[in-house]
Coordinates of C-alpha atoms in Angstrom, one line a residue:
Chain L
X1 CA 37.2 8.8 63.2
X2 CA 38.0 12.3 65.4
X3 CA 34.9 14.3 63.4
X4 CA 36.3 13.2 59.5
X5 CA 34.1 9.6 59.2
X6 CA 32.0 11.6 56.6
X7 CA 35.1 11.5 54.5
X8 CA 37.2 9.1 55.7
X9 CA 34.3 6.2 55.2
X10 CA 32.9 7.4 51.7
X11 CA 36.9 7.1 50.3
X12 CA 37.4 3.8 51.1
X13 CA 34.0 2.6 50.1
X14 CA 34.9 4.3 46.9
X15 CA 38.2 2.6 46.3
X16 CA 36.9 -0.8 47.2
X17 CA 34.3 -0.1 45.0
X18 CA 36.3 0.6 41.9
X19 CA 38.9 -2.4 43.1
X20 CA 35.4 -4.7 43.0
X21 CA 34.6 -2.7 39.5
X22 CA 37.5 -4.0 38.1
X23 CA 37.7 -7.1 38.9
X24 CA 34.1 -8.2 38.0
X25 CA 34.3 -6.0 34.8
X26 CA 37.9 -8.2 34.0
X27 CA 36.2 -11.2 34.3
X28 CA 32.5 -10.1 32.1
X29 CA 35.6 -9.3 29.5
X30 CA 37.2 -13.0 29.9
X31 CA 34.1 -14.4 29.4
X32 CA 32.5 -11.8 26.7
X33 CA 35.4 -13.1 24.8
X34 CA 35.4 -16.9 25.6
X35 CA 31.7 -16.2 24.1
X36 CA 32.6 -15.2 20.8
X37 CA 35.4 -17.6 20.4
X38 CA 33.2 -20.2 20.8
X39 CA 30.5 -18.9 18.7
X40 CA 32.8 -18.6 15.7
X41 CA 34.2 -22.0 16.5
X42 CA 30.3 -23.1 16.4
X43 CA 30.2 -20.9 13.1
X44 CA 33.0 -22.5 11.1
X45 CA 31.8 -26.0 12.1
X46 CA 28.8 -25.6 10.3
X47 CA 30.1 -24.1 7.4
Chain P
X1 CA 67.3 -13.5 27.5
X2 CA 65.9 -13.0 23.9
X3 CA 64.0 -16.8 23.5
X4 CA 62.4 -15.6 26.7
X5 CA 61.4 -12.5 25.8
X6 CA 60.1 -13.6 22.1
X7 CA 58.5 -16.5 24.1
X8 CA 56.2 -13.6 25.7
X9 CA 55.4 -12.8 22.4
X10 CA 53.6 -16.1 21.8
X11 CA 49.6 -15.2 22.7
X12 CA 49.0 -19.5 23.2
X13 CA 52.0 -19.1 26.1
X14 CA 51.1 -15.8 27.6
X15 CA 47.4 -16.9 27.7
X16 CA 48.0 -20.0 29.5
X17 CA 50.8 -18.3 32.5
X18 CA 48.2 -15.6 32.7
X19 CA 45.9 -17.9 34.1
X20 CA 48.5 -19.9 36.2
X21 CA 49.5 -16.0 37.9
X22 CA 45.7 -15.3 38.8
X23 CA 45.2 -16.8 41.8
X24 CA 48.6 -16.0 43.1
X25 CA 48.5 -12.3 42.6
X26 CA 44.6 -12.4 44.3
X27 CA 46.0 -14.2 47.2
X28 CA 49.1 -11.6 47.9
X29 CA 46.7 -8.7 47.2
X30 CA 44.1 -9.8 49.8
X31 CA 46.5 -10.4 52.5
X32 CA 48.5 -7.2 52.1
X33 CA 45.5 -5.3 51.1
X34 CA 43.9 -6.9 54.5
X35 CA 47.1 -6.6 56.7
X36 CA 47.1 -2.5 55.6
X37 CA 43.7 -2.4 56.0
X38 CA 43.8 -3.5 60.0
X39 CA 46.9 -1.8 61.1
X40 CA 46.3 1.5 59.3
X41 CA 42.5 2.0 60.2
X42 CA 43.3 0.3 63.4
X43 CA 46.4 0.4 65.0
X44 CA 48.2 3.3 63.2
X45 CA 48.9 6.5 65.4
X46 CA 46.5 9.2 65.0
X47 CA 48.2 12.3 63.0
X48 CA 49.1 15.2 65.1
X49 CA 48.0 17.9 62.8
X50 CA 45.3 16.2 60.4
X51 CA 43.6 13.8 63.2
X52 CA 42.0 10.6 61.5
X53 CA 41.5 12.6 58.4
X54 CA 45.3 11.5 57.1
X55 CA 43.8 7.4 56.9
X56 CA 42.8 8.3 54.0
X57 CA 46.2 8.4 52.6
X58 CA 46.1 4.1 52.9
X59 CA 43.4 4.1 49.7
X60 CA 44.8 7.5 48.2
X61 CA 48.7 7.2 47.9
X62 CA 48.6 3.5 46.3
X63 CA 45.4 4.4 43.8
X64 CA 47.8 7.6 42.5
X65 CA 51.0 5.3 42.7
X66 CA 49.4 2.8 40.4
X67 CA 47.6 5.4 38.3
X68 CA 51.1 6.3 37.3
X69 CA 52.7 2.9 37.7
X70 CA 50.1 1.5 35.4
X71 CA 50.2 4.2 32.7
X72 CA 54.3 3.8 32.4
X73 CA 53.5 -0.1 31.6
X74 CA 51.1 0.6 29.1
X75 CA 53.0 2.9 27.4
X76 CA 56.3 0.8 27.5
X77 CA 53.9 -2.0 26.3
X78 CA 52.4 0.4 23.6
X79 CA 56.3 0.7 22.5
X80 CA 57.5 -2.6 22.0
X81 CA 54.1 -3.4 20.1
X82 CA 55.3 -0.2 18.1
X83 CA 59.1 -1.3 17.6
X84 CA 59.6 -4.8 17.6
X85 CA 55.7 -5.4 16.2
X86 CA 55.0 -7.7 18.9
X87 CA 51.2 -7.8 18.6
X88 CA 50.8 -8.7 22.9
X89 CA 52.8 -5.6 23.6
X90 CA 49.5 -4.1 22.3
X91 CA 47.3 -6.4 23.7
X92 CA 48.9 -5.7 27.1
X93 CA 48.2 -2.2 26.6
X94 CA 44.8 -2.7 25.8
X95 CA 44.0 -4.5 28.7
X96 CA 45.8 -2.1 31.1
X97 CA 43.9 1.4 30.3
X98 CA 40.8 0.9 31.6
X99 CA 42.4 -0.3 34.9
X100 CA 44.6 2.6 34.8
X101 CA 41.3 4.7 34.1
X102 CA 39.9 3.8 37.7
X103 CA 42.9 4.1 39.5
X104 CA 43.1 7.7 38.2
X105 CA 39.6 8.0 39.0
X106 CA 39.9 6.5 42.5
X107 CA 43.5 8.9 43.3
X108 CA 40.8 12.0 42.2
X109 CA 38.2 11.3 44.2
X110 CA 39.6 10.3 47.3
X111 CA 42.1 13.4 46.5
X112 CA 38.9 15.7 46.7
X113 CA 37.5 13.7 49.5
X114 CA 40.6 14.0 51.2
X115 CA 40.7 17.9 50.1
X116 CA 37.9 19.2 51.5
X117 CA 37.9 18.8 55.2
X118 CA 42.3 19.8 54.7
X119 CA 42.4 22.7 52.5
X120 CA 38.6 23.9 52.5
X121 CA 37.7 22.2 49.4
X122 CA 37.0 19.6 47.0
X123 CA 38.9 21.0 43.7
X124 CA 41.2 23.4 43.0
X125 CA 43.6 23.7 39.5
X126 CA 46.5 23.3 41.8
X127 CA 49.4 21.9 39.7
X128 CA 49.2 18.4 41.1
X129 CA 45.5 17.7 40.9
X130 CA 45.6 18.9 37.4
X131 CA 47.9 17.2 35.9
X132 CA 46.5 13.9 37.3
X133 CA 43.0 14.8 35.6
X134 CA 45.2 15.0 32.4
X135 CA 46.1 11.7 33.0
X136 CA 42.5 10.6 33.6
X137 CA 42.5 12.5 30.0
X138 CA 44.9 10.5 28.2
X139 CA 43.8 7.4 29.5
X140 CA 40.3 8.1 28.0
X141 CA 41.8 9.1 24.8
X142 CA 43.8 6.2 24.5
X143 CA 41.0 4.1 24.9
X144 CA 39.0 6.1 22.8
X145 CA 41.4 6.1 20.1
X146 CA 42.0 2.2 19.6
X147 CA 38.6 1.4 18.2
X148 CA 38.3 4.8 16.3
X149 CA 39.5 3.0 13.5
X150 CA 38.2 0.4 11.4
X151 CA 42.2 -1.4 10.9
X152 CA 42.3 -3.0 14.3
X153 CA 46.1 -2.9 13.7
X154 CA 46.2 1.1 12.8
X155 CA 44.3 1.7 15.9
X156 CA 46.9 -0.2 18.1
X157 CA 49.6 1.9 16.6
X158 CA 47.7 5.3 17.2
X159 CA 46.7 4.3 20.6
X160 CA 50.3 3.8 21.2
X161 CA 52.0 6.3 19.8
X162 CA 50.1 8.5 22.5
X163 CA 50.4 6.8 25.2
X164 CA 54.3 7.0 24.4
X165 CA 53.9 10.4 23.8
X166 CA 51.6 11.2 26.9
X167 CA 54.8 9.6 29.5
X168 CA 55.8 13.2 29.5
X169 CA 52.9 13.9 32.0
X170 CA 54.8 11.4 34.3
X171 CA 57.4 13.3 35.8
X172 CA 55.3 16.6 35.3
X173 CA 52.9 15.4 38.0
X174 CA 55.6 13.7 40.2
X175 CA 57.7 17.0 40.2
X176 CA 54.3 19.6 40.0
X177 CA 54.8 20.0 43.9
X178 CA 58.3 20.6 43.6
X179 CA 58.1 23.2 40.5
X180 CA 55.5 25.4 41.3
X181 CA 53.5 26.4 44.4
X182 CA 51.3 23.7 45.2
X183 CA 48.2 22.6 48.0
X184 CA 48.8 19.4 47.6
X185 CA 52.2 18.6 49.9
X186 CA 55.3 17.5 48.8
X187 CA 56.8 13.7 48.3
X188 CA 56.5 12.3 51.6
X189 CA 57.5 8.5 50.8
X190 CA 58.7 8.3 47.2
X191 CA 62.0 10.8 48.3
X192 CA 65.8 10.4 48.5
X193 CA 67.2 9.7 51.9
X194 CA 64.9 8.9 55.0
X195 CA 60.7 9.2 54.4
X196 CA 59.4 11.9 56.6
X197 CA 56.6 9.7 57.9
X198 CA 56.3 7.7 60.8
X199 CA 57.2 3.8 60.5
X200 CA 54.3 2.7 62.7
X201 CA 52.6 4.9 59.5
X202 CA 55.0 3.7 56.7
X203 CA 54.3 -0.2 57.1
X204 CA 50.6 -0.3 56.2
X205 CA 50.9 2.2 53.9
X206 CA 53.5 -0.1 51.7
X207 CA 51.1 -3.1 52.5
X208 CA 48.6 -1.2 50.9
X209 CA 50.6 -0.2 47.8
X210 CA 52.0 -3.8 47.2
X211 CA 48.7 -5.1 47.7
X212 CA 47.3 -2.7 45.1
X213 CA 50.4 -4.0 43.0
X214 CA 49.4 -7.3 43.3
X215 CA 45.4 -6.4 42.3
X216 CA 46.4 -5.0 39.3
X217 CA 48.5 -8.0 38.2
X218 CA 45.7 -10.4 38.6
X219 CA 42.7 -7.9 36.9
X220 CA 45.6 -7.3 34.1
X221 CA 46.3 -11.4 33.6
X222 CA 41.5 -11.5 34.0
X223 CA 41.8 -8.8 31.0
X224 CA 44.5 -9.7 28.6
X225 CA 43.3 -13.5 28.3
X226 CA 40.0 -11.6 27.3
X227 CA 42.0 -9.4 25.0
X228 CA 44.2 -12.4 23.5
X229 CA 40.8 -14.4 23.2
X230 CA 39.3 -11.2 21.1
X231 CA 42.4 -11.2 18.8
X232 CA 43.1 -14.5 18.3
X233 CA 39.6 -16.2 17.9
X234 CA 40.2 -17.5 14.8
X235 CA 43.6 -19.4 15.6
X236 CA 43.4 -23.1 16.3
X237 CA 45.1 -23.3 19.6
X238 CA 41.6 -21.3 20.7
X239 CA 39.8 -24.3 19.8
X240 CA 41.6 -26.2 22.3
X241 CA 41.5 -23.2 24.9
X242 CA 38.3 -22.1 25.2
X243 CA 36.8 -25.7 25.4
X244 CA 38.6 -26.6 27.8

């Protein structure tokens, strides 16, 4: 990397970082979700 | 044109395309991401003044690009939840801040990274840099501001109404290196006329930024089923979706 790998590397470890970030923090939200939605399904049955 | 547009105001429909888009929009974004990734680390010519230094534009330019690109869609989202009351223009915006939050983020960082070994340093209050950490700014207060109050519905509004009013920092930071004296260098792609980079630099570079594109369509269609699911769990068609 000509002398700049101490930069060059760090920013794209960054960026894929935050591109993996979002995409596992998308899905925890999905499923966060699917969690309640079922609970209060759950919670109406019973009542 | 209006059944179809009203028909995107129907949570049951948009939940169920937003899952058939997913897989789609991962498969584009991994083979443009992973076409700009080879030929711009790989086979992309070095630059003549900034050496290996200027790959770092392949991760920078589409992060700031979509920072931008992703706060315009929230706010037009924020606007049609605002006018017509179409309750998934807010959920749309919802689910796009915090994306638009790390792109900011990731356009900063790699900005400063980018920064030092070019200009001598990580930060400066140059007009462009700036005005993108006010965007970080109003991305945090927008997402602040929705749950600050107890009406889920007033905090939609309020959310959106700055958003809508925050666009005004769009063209501020596109045009900061053309108004005042700037570090950061001027428009290099996104110009009238013929870019003033190299094509053999150009092509991975718009791999990249369609690939990036493509990311944020998928983690938007993860987030707003979450965000439909959060709003509608007590309709009936979410009996039906969620089991199944």
């Amino acid at each position: 990397m000509g002398g700049y790998a101490r930069f060059v590397w760090p920013c794209f470890g960054f960026v894929f970082a935050v591109l993996a970030w979002n995409l596992w923090a998308a899905r925890r939200h999905h499923a966060q979700a699917r969690r309640r939605a079922l609970r209060a399904i759950a919670m109406a049955g019973s009542n | 044109m209006w059944t179809w547009f009203y028909r995107l105001a129907s949570p049951p429909y948009v939940y169920r395309v937003a899952a058939l888009w997913i897989p789609w929009f991962l498969t584009a974004a991994a083979i443009t991401i992973g076409y700009g990734l080879i030929d711009g680390l790989v086979f992309a010519p070095r630059d003549y003044q900034q050496g290996d230094a200027f790959r770092m534009i392949y991760v920078h330019v589409p992060s700031a690009w979509m920072s931008e690109f992703t706060y315009a869609c929230m706010a037009v989202a924020g606007a049609i939840g605002l006018i017509w009351r179409i309750k998934m223009g807010h959920a749309v915006a919802a689910a796009a801040a915090p994306i638009g939050a790390s792109f900011t983020l990731a356009a900063l960082v790699t900005g400063s990274l980018w920064g030092r070994p070019m200009w001598g340093t990580y930060w400066a209050w140059d007009p462009r840099l700036t005005t993108e950490l006010i965007l970080l700014f109003l991305y945090v207060g927008v997402m602040s501001l929705r749950p600050a109050f107890e009406d889920p519905a007033r905090g939609d509004r309020a959310a959106a109404l700055l958003s809508v009013v925050g666009v005004v920092n769009l063209p501020i930071i596109h045009y900061s290196v053309v108004w005042w004296n700037s570090l950061h260098q001027g428009a290099t792609v996104a110009k009238l006329g013929k870019p003033d980079i190299e094509l053999s630099m150009l092509w991975p570079l718009l791999s990249m930024m369609l690939g990036f594109m493509c990311f944020y369509g998928a983690v938007l269609c993860i987030r707003l089923r979450g965000e439909i699911l959060a709003r509608e769990r007590q309709a009936t068609w979410v009996r039906e979706a969620v089991k199944s």
